[in-house]
mmCIF file with all atom_site columns, C-alpha atoms in Angstrom:
data_model
loop_
_atom_site.group_PDB
_atom_site.id
_atom_site.type_symbol
_atom_site.label_atom_id
_atom_site.label_alt_id
_atom_site.label_comp_id
_atom_site.label_asym_id
_atom_site.label_entity_id
_atom_site.label_seq_id
_atom_site.pdbx_PDB_ins_code
_atom_site.Cartn_x
_atom_site.Cartn_y
_atom_site.Cartn_z
_atom_site.occupancy
_atom_site.B_iso_or_equiv
_atom_site.pdbx_formal_charge
_atom_site.auth_seq_id
_atom_site.auth_comp_id
_atom_site.auth_asym_id
_atom_site.auth_atom_id
_atom_site.pdbx_PDB_model_num
ATOM 1   C CA . UNK A 1 1   ? 0.266  0.019  -0.051 1.00 32.00 ? 1   UNK A CA 1
ATOM 2   C CA . UNK A 1 2   ? 1.784  3.530  -0.806 1.00 35.00 ? 2   UNK A CA 1
ATOM 3   C CA . UNK A 1 3   ? 2.166  5.685  1.682  1.00 36.00 ? 3   UNK A CA 1
ATOM 4   C CA . UNK A 1 4   ? -0.593 9.006  0.923  1.00 36.00 ? 4   UNK A CA 1
ATOM 5   C CA . UNK A 1 5   ? 0.759  12.434 1.736  1.00 41.00 ? 5   UNK A CA 1
ATOM 6   C CA . UNK A 1 6   ? -1.302 15.720 1.813  1.00 43.00 ? 6   UNK A CA 1
ATOM 7   C CA . UNK A 1 7   ? -0.374 18.272 -0.636 1.00 52.00 ? 7   UNK A CA 1
ATOM 8   C CA . UNK A 1 8   ? -1.096 21.118 1.876  1.00 66.00 ? 8   UNK A CA 1
ATOM 9   C CA . UNK A 1 9   ? 0.385  24.024 3.048  1.00 88.00 ? 9   UNK A CA 1
ATOM 10  C CA . UNK A 1 10  ? 4.120  23.794 4.415  1.00 91.00 ? 10  UNK A CA 1
ATOM 11  C CA . UNK A 1 11  ? 5.391  26.625 6.823  1.00 92.00 ? 11  UNK A CA 1
ATOM 12  C CA . UNK A 1 12  ? 9.143  26.696 7.968  1.00 95.00 ? 12  UNK A CA 1
ATOM 13  C CA . UNK A 1 13  ? 9.407  28.073 11.338 1.00 96.00 ? 13  UNK A CA 1
ATOM 14  C CA . UNK A 1 14  ? 13.182 28.735 13.520 1.00 96.00 ? 14  UNK A CA 1
ATOM 15  C CA . UNK A 1 15  ? 14.309 25.399 15.288 1.00 97.00 ? 15  UNK A CA 1
ATOM 16  C CA . UNK A 1 16  ? 14.286 25.898 19.016 1.00 96.00 ? 16  UNK A CA 1
ATOM 17  C CA . UNK A 1 17  ? 15.620 23.363 21.701 1.00 96.00 ? 17  UNK A CA 1
ATOM 18  C CA . UNK A 1 18  ? 12.255 21.723 21.756 1.00 96.00 ? 18  UNK A CA 1
ATOM 19  C CA . UNK A 1 19  ? 13.262 20.332 18.069 1.00 97.00 ? 19  UNK A CA 1
ATOM 20  C CA . UNK A 1 20  ? 16.393 18.753 19.618 1.00 96.00 ? 20  UNK A CA 1
ATOM 21  C CA . UNK A 1 21  ? 14.367 15.070 19.303 1.00 96.00 ? 21  UNK A CA 1
ATOM 22  C CA . UNK A 1 22  ? 12.967 15.736 15.867 1.00 97.00 ? 22  UNK A CA 1
ATOM 23  C CA . UNK A 1 23  ? 16.618 17.025 14.593 1.00 97.00 ? 23  UNK A CA 1
ATOM 24  C CA . UNK A 1 24  ? 17.748 13.711 15.677 1.00 97.00 ? 24  UNK A CA 1
ATOM 25  C CA . UNK A 1 25  ? 14.976 12.049 13.389 1.00 96.00 ? 25  UNK A CA 1
ATOM 26  C CA . UNK A 1 26  ? 15.882 14.171 10.465 1.00 97.00 ? 26  UNK A CA 1
ATOM 27  C CA . UNK A 1 27  ? 19.763 12.898 11.164 1.00 97.00 ? 27  UNK A CA 1
ATOM 28  C CA . UNK A 1 28  ? 18.683 9.490  10.503 1.00 96.00 ? 28  UNK A CA 1
ATOM 29  C CA . UNK A 1 29  ? 16.848 10.353 7.521  1.00 95.00 ? 29  UNK A CA 1
ATOM 30  C CA . UNK A 1 30  ? 20.069 12.199 6.261  1.00 95.00 ? 30  UNK A CA 1
ATOM 31  C CA . UNK A 1 31  ? 22.238 9.050  6.986  1.00 95.00 ? 31  UNK A CA 1
ATOM 32  C CA . UNK A 1 32  ? 19.951 6.393  5.695  1.00 95.00 ? 32  UNK A CA 1
ATOM 33  C CA . UNK A 1 33  ? 19.094 8.605  2.246  1.00 93.00 ? 33  UNK A CA 1
ATOM 34  C CA . UNK A 1 34  ? 19.263 5.647  0.448  1.00 90.00 ? 34  UNK A CA 1
ATOM 35  C CA . UNK A 1 35  ? 16.145 3.878  1.845  1.00 88.00 ? 35  UNK A CA 1
ATOM 36  C CA . UNK A 1 36  ? 18.367 1.388  3.345  1.00 89.00 ? 36  UNK A CA 1
ATOM 37  C CA . UNK A 1 37  ? 18.774 1.415  7.055  1.00 91.00 ? 37  UNK A CA 1
ATOM 38  C CA . UNK A 1 38  ? 22.481 2.023  7.409  1.00 92.00 ? 38  UNK A CA 1
ATOM 39  C CA . UNK A 1 39  ? 22.327 3.463  10.796 1.00 93.00 ? 39  UNK A CA 1
ATOM 40  C CA . UNK A 1 40  ? 19.805 3.541  13.704 1.00 95.00 ? 40  UNK A CA 1
ATOM 41  C CA . UNK A 1 41  ? 19.013 6.044  16.230 1.00 95.00 ? 41  UNK A CA 1
ATOM 42  C CA . UNK A 1 42  ? 20.883 4.685  18.855 1.00 95.00 ? 42  UNK A CA 1
ATOM 43  C CA . UNK A 1 43  ? 24.200 4.056  16.729 1.00 95.00 ? 43  UNK A CA 1
ATOM 44  C CA . UNK A 1 44  ? 24.007 7.908  15.607 1.00 94.00 ? 44  UNK A CA 1
ATOM 45  C CA . UNK A 1 45  ? 23.579 8.948  19.275 1.00 95.00 ? 45  UNK A CA 1
ATOM 46  C CA . UNK A 1 46  ? 26.448 6.867  20.696 1.00 96.00 ? 46  UNK A CA 1
ATOM 47  C CA . UNK A 1 47  ? 28.749 7.472  17.793 1.00 94.00 ? 47  UNK A CA 1
ATOM 48  C CA . UNK A 1 48  ? 31.176 10.821 18.444 1.00 93.00 ? 48  UNK A CA 1
ATOM 49  C CA . UNK A 1 49  ? 31.341 11.667 14.569 1.00 92.00 ? 49  UNK A CA 1
ATOM 50  C CA . UNK A 1 50  ? 27.549 11.005 14.009 1.00 94.00 ? 50  UNK A CA 1
ATOM 51  C CA . UNK A 1 51  ? 26.053 12.492 17.780 1.00 95.00 ? 51  UNK A CA 1
ATOM 52  C CA . UNK A 1 52  ? 28.311 16.066 17.210 1.00 96.00 ? 52  UNK A CA 1
ATOM 53  C CA . UNK A 1 53  ? 25.357 17.323 14.511 1.00 97.00 ? 53  UNK A CA 1
ATOM 54  C CA . UNK A 1 54  ? 22.971 16.972 17.195 1.00 96.00 ? 54  UNK A CA 1
ATOM 55  C CA . UNK A 1 55  ? 24.323 16.808 20.836 1.00 95.00 ? 55  UNK A CA 1
ATOM 56  C CA . UNK A 1 56  ? 23.520 19.648 23.015 1.00 94.00 ? 56  UNK A CA 1
ATOM 57  C CA . UNK A 1 57  ? 21.288 21.229 20.253 1.00 96.00 ? 57  UNK A CA 1
ATOM 58  C CA . UNK A 1 58  ? 20.840 24.356 20.684 1.00 94.00 ? 58  UNK A CA 1
ATOM 59  C CA . UNK A 1 59  ? 24.012 25.871 21.573 1.00 94.00 ? 59  UNK A CA 1
ATOM 60  C CA . UNK A 1 60  ? 25.352 29.310 21.131 1.00 93.00 ? 60  UNK A CA 1
ATOM 61  C CA . UNK A 1 61  ? 25.666 29.779 17.104 1.00 93.00 ? 61  UNK A CA 1
ATOM 62  C CA . UNK A 1 62  ? 23.558 26.702 16.171 1.00 97.00 ? 62  UNK A CA 1
ATOM 63  C CA . UNK A 1 63  ? 20.824 28.074 13.666 1.00 98.00 ? 63  UNK A CA 1
ATOM 64  C CA . UNK A 1 64  ? 17.985 26.026 12.298 1.00 98.00 ? 64  UNK A CA 1
ATOM 65  C CA . UNK A 1 65  ? 14.749 25.852 10.475 1.00 98.00 ? 65  UNK A CA 1
ATOM 66  C CA . UNK A 1 66  ? 11.989 23.453 10.704 1.00 98.00 ? 66  UNK A CA 1
ATOM 67  C CA . UNK A 1 67  ? 9.557  22.581 7.838  1.00 97.00 ? 67  UNK A CA 1
ATOM 68  C CA . UNK A 1 68  ? 6.140  21.936 9.346  1.00 96.00 ? 68  UNK A CA 1
ATOM 69  C CA . UNK A 1 69  ? 2.894  20.450 7.502  1.00 92.00 ? 69  UNK A CA 1
ATOM 70  C CA . UNK A 1 70  ? 0.412  23.438 8.457  1.00 88.00 ? 70  UNK A CA 1
ATOM 71  C CA . UNK A 1 71  ? -2.455 20.783 7.434  1.00 82.00 ? 71  UNK A CA 1
ATOM 72  C CA . UNK A 1 72  ? -2.439 18.883 11.113 1.00 77.00 ? 72  UNK A CA 1
ATOM 73  C CA . UNK A 1 73  ? -5.460 17.874 12.475 1.00 81.00 ? 73  UNK A CA 1
ATOM 74  C CA . UNK A 1 74  ? -6.841 20.836 14.947 1.00 82.00 ? 74  UNK A CA 1
ATOM 75  C CA . UNK A 1 75  ? -4.509 23.269 13.016 1.00 78.00 ? 75  UNK A CA 1
ATOM 76  C CA . UNK A 1 76  ? -1.473 21.427 14.616 1.00 85.00 ? 76  UNK A CA 1
ATOM 77  C CA . UNK A 1 77  ? 2.001  21.737 12.665 1.00 89.00 ? 77  UNK A CA 1
ATOM 78  C CA . UNK A 1 78  ? 3.776  18.470 11.847 1.00 92.00 ? 78  UNK A CA 1
ATOM 79  C CA . UNK A 1 79  ? 7.321  18.947 11.440 1.00 96.00 ? 79  UNK A CA 1
ATOM 80  C CA . UNK A 1 80  ? 8.209  17.102 8.046  1.00 96.00 ? 80  UNK A CA 1
ATOM 81  C CA . UNK A 1 81  ? 12.038 18.449 7.763  1.00 98.00 ? 81  UNK A CA 1
ATOM 82  C CA . UNK A 1 82  ? 14.737 20.294 9.187  1.00 98.00 ? 82  UNK A CA 1
ATOM 83  C CA . UNK A 1 83  ? 18.319 22.149 8.123  1.00 98.00 ? 83  UNK A CA 1
ATOM 84  C CA . UNK A 1 84  ? 20.314 23.394 10.522 1.00 98.00 ? 84  UNK A CA 1
ATOM 85  C CA . UNK A 1 85  ? 23.804 24.511 10.874 1.00 98.00 ? 85  UNK A CA 1
ATOM 86  C CA . UNK A 1 86  ? 26.869 24.274 13.381 1.00 98.00 ? 86  UNK A CA 1
ATOM 87  C CA . UNK A 1 87  ? 30.199 24.931 14.056 1.00 97.00 ? 87  UNK A CA 1
ATOM 88  C CA . UNK A 1 88  ? 32.914 22.403 14.773 1.00 97.00 ? 88  UNK A CA 1
ATOM 89  C CA . UNK A 1 89  ? 36.343 22.856 16.571 1.00 96.00 ? 89  UNK A CA 1
ATOM 90  C CA . UNK A 1 90  ? 39.095 21.540 13.885 1.00 96.00 ? 90  UNK A CA 1
ATOM 91  C CA . UNK A 1 91  ? 39.831 19.372 16.491 1.00 96.00 ? 91  UNK A CA 1
ATOM 92  C CA . UNK A 1 92  ? 36.795 17.333 16.788 1.00 95.00 ? 92  UNK A CA 1
ATOM 93  C CA . UNK A 1 93  ? 35.348 18.376 12.710 1.00 96.00 ? 93  UNK A CA 1
ATOM 94  C CA . UNK A 1 94  ? 32.082 16.933 11.137 1.00 95.00 ? 94  UNK A CA 1
ATOM 95  C CA . UNK A 1 95  ? 32.753 15.094 7.710  1.00 96.00 ? 95  UNK A CA 1
ATOM 96  C CA . UNK A 1 96  ? 31.755 18.544 5.627  1.00 96.00 ? 96  UNK A CA 1
ATOM 97  C CA . UNK A 1 97  ? 34.580 20.427 7.600  1.00 97.00 ? 97  UNK A CA 1
ATOM 98  C CA . UNK A 1 98  ? 35.876 23.144 5.789  1.00 97.00 ? 98  UNK A CA 1
ATOM 99  C CA . UNK A 1 99  ? 37.271 25.559 8.587  1.00 97.00 ? 99  UNK A CA 1
ATOM 100 C CA . UNK A 1 100 ? 36.231 26.767 12.262 1.00 97.00 ? 100 UNK A CA 1
ATOM 101 C CA . UNK A 1 101 ? 34.365 29.736 10.707 1.00 96.00 ? 101 UNK A CA 1
ATOM 102 C CA . UNK A 1 102 ? 32.226 27.830 8.144  1.00 98.00 ? 102 UNK A CA 1
ATOM 103 C CA . UNK A 1 103 ? 29.401 25.858 9.668  1.00 98.00 ? 103 UNK A CA 1
ATOM 104 C CA . UNK A 1 104 ? 28.106 22.826 8.669  1.00 98.00 ? 104 UNK A CA 1
ATOM 105 C CA . UNK A 1 105 ? 24.752 22.017 7.175  1.00 98.00 ? 105 UNK A CA 1
ATOM 106 C CA . UNK A 1 106 ? 22.592 18.892 8.122  1.00 98.00 ? 106 UNK A CA 1
ATOM 107 C CA . UNK A 1 107 ? 19.362 18.731 6.104  1.00 98.00 ? 107 UNK A CA 1
ATOM 108 C CA . UNK A 1 108 ? 16.682 16.048 5.710  1.00 97.00 ? 108 UNK A CA 1
ATOM 109 C CA . UNK A 1 109 ? 12.992 15.872 4.550  1.00 96.00 ? 109 UNK A CA 1
ATOM 110 C CA . UNK A 1 110 ? 10.942 13.175 6.224  1.00 95.00 ? 110 UNK A CA 1
ATOM 111 C CA . UNK A 1 111 ? 10.484 10.440 2.793  1.00 91.00 ? 111 UNK A CA 1
ATOM 112 C CA . UNK A 1 112 ? 6.751  10.730 2.391  1.00 90.00 ? 112 UNK A CA 1
ATOM 113 C CA . UNK A 1 113 ? 7.729  14.545 1.794  1.00 92.00 ? 113 UNK A CA 1
ATOM 114 C CA . UNK A 1 114 ? 10.667 14.712 -0.853 1.00 90.00 ? 114 UNK A CA 1
ATOM 115 C CA . UNK A 1 115 ? 10.037 15.681 -4.030 1.00 89.00 ? 115 UNK A CA 1
ATOM 116 C CA . UNK A 1 116 ? 7.818  18.754 -3.287 1.00 90.00 ? 116 UNK A CA 1
ATOM 117 C CA . UNK A 1 117 ? 10.289 21.643 -2.735 1.00 93.00 ? 117 UNK A CA 1
ATOM 118 C CA . UNK A 1 118 ? 10.389 21.755 1.002  1.00 95.00 ? 118 UNK A CA 1
ATOM 119 C CA . UNK A 1 119 ? 14.233 21.060 0.835  1.00 95.00 ? 119 UNK A CA 1
ATOM 120 C CA . UNK A 1 120 ? 14.580 23.700 -1.243 1.00 94.00 ? 120 UNK A CA 1
ATOM 121 C CA . UNK A 1 121 ? 12.710 25.935 0.881  1.00 94.00 ? 121 UNK A CA 1
ATOM 122 C CA . UNK A 1 122 ? 14.580 25.080 4.115  1.00 96.00 ? 122 UNK A CA 1
ATOM 123 C CA . UNK A 1 123 ? 17.884 25.724 2.311  1.00 96.00 ? 123 UNK A CA 1
ATOM 124 C CA . UNK A 1 124 ? 16.646 29.264 1.361  1.00 94.00 ? 124 UNK A CA 1
ATOM 125 C CA . UNK A 1 125 ? 15.257 30.093 4.602  1.00 96.00 ? 125 UNK A CA 1
ATOM 126 C CA . UNK A 1 126 ? 18.195 28.773 6.443  1.00 97.00 ? 126 UNK A CA 1
ATOM 127 C CA . UNK A 1 127 ? 20.612 30.693 4.194  1.00 96.00 ? 127 UNK A CA 1
ATOM 128 C CA . UNK A 1 128 ? 18.450 34.308 4.617  1.00 95.00 ? 128 UNK A CA 1
ATOM 129 C CA . UNK A 1 129 ? 19.018 33.501 8.296  1.00 96.00 ? 129 UNK A CA 1
ATOM 130 C CA . UNK A 1 130 ? 22.608 32.493 7.849  1.00 97.00 ? 130 UNK A CA 1
ATOM 131 C CA . UNK A 1 131 ? 23.287 35.547 5.556  1.00 95.00 ? 131 UNK A CA 1
ATOM 132 C CA . UNK A 1 132 ? 21.441 37.811 8.474  1.00 94.00 ? 132 UNK A CA 1
ATOM 133 C CA . UNK A 1 133 ? 23.993 36.831 11.236 1.00 94.00 ? 133 UNK A CA 1
ATOM 134 C CA . UNK A 1 134 ? 26.886 37.576 9.283  1.00 95.00 ? 134 UNK A CA 1
ATOM 135 C CA . UNK A 1 135 ? 27.643 33.681 8.063  1.00 96.00 ? 135 UNK A CA 1
ATOM 136 C CA . UNK A 1 136 ? 29.667 33.997 4.813  1.00 96.00 ? 136 UNK A CA 1
ATOM 137 C CA . UNK A 1 137 ? 29.660 30.208 3.371  1.00 97.00 ? 137 UNK A CA 1
ATOM 138 C CA . UNK A 1 138 ? 28.406 26.813 4.821  1.00 98.00 ? 138 UNK A CA 1
ATOM 139 C CA . UNK A 1 139 ? 29.513 23.528 3.847  1.00 98.00 ? 139 UNK A CA 1
ATOM 140 C CA . UNK A 1 140 ? 27.947 20.313 3.688  1.00 97.00 ? 140 UNK A CA 1
ATOM 141 C CA . UNK A 1 141 ? 28.822 16.661 2.672  1.00 97.00 ? 141 UNK A CA 1
ATOM 142 C CA . UNK A 1 142 ? 27.094 14.384 0.413  1.00 97.00 ? 142 UNK A CA 1
ATOM 143 C CA . UNK A 1 143 ? 27.716 11.047 -0.199 1.00 96.00 ? 143 UNK A CA 1
ATOM 144 C CA . UNK A 1 144 ? 28.184 9.683  -4.159 1.00 95.00 ? 144 UNK A CA 1
ATOM 145 C CA . UNK A 1 145 ? 24.953 8.617  -5.568 1.00 95.00 ? 145 UNK A CA 1
ATOM 146 C CA . UNK A 1 146 ? 22.863 10.413 -2.978 1.00 95.00 ? 146 UNK A CA 1
ATOM 147 C CA . UNK A 1 147 ? 20.165 12.470 -5.458 1.00 93.00 ? 147 UNK A CA 1
ATOM 148 C CA . UNK A 1 148 ? 20.289 15.401 -3.061 1.00 94.00 ? 148 UNK A CA 1
ATOM 149 C CA . UNK A 1 149 ? 23.867 16.303 -4.721 1.00 95.00 ? 149 UNK A CA 1
ATOM 150 C CA . UNK A 1 150 ? 22.103 17.443 -7.639 1.00 93.00 ? 150 UNK A CA 1
ATOM 151 C CA . UNK A 1 151 ? 19.751 19.726 -5.660 1.00 92.00 ? 151 UNK A CA 1
ATOM 152 C CA . UNK A 1 152 ? 22.770 21.153 -3.817 1.00 96.00 ? 152 UNK A CA 1
ATOM 153 C CA . UNK A 1 153 ? 24.930 22.115 -6.988 1.00 95.00 ? 153 UNK A CA 1
ATOM 154 C CA . UNK A 1 154 ? 21.801 23.945 -8.490 1.00 93.00 ? 154 UNK A CA 1
ATOM 155 C CA . UNK A 1 155 ? 21.410 26.022 -5.457 1.00 93.00 ? 155 UNK A CA 1
ATOM 156 C CA . UNK A 1 156 ? 24.953 27.270 -6.124 1.00 94.00 ? 156 UNK A CA 1
ATOM 157 C CA . UNK A 1 157 ? 27.105 24.929 -3.932 1.00 97.00 ? 157 UNK A CA 1
ATOM 158 C CA . UNK A 1 158 ? 29.984 23.881 -5.387 1.00 96.00 ? 158 UNK A CA 1
ATOM 159 C CA . UNK A 1 159 ? 33.179 21.196 -4.586 1.00 97.00 ? 159 UNK A CA 1
ATOM 160 C CA . UNK A 1 160 ? 35.687 21.809 -1.830 1.00 97.00 ? 160 UNK A CA 1
ATOM 161 C CA . UNK A 1 161 ? 37.261 18.598 -1.815 1.00 97.00 ? 161 UNK A CA 1
ATOM 162 C CA . UNK A 1 162 ? 36.649 14.644 -2.747 1.00 96.00 ? 162 UNK A CA 1
ATOM 163 C CA . UNK A 1 163 ? 36.603 11.856 -0.353 1.00 94.00 ? 163 UNK A CA 1
ATOM 164 C CA . UNK A 1 164 ? 36.323 7.964  -1.316 1.00 94.00 ? 164 UNK A CA 1
ATOM 165 C CA . UNK A 1 165 ? 32.900 7.641  -0.437 1.00 94.00 ? 165 UNK A CA 1
ATOM 166 C CA . UNK A 1 166 ? 31.392 11.342 -0.540 1.00 96.00 ? 166 UNK A CA 1
ATOM 167 C CA . UNK A 1 167 ? 32.258 15.250 -1.671 1.00 97.00 ? 167 UNK A CA 1
ATOM 168 C CA . UNK A 1 168 ? 32.314 18.625 0.667  1.00 98.00 ? 168 UNK A CA 1
ATOM 169 C CA . UNK A 1 169 ? 30.451 21.173 -1.027 1.00 98.00 ? 169 UNK A CA 1
ATOM 170 C CA . UNK A 1 170 ? 30.400 24.907 -0.456 1.00 98.00 ? 170 UNK A CA 1
ATOM 171 C CA . UNK A 1 171 ? 28.174 27.818 -0.986 1.00 97.00 ? 171 UNK A CA 1
ATOM 172 C CA . UNK A 1 172 ? 29.413 30.991 -0.400 1.00 96.00 ? 172 UNK A CA 1
ATOM 173 C CA . UNK A 1 173 ? 26.491 33.249 0.892  1.00 95.00 ? 173 UNK A CA 1
ATOM 174 C CA . UNK A 1 174 ? 28.479 36.523 0.136  1.00 92.00 ? 174 UNK A CA 1
ATOM 175 C CA . UNK A 1 175 ? 27.932 35.862 -3.697 1.00 90.00 ? 175 UNK A CA 1
ATOM 176 C CA . UNK A 1 176 ? 24.695 33.271 -3.618 1.00 88.00 ? 176 UNK A CA 1
ATOM 177 C CA . UNK A 1 177 ? 21.365 34.244 -4.899 1.00 85.00 ? 177 UNK A CA 1
ATOM 178 C CA . UNK A 1 178 ? 20.126 31.583 -2.722 1.00 81.00 ? 178 UNK A CA 1
ATOM 179 C CA . UNK A 1 179 ? 18.365 33.488 0.471  1.00 68.00 ? 179 UNK A CA 1
ATOM 180 C CA . UNK A 1 180 ? 18.938 36.856 -0.996 1.00 71.00 ? 180 UNK A CA 1
ATOM 181 C CA . UNK A 1 181 ? 15.418 39.336 -0.283 1.00 66.00 ? 181 UNK A CA 1
ATOM 182 C CA . UNK A 1 182 ? 13.392 39.070 -3.242 1.00 58.00 ? 182 UNK A CA 1
ATOM 183 C CA . UNK A 1 183 ? 13.854 42.103 -5.801 1.00 53.00 ? 183 UNK A CA 1
#
């Protein structure tokens, strides 16, 4: 039986400390992008190289947005996607580490809601907020074969470095139209 998804309105709101558990859910979606369960929630939280993306959310400098389905019962806003930025020190870098002053992007949309432009909306909103806070560049790591890479490159991300299983991409917010105010 196919999953049914409402094609209702989607909103974007700022992520707060109360969204920590949902960010873990989205991190799990991001790591299991292929549909194959390569990681469990417990593994992600236990492994220091993956838990660093969500541990202690929301610390100073963390910035995130949540996509919500506005058509929930009784007006309930149901989280369906998230994009967030976090800086890491060189001594404890993330997978897409570029520099200590370049926050790393994590993003995921619940599988049932993919292909509706929600990821693009999240990126536009987050890029705008990051630019307002003086962030010049953001980075991310995407595994080879992940179709999201096409989205990132279409939005202006460029290759920073190649690894055996992934590529690190960077978006220069100072020159990118992504997240710029509408003219």
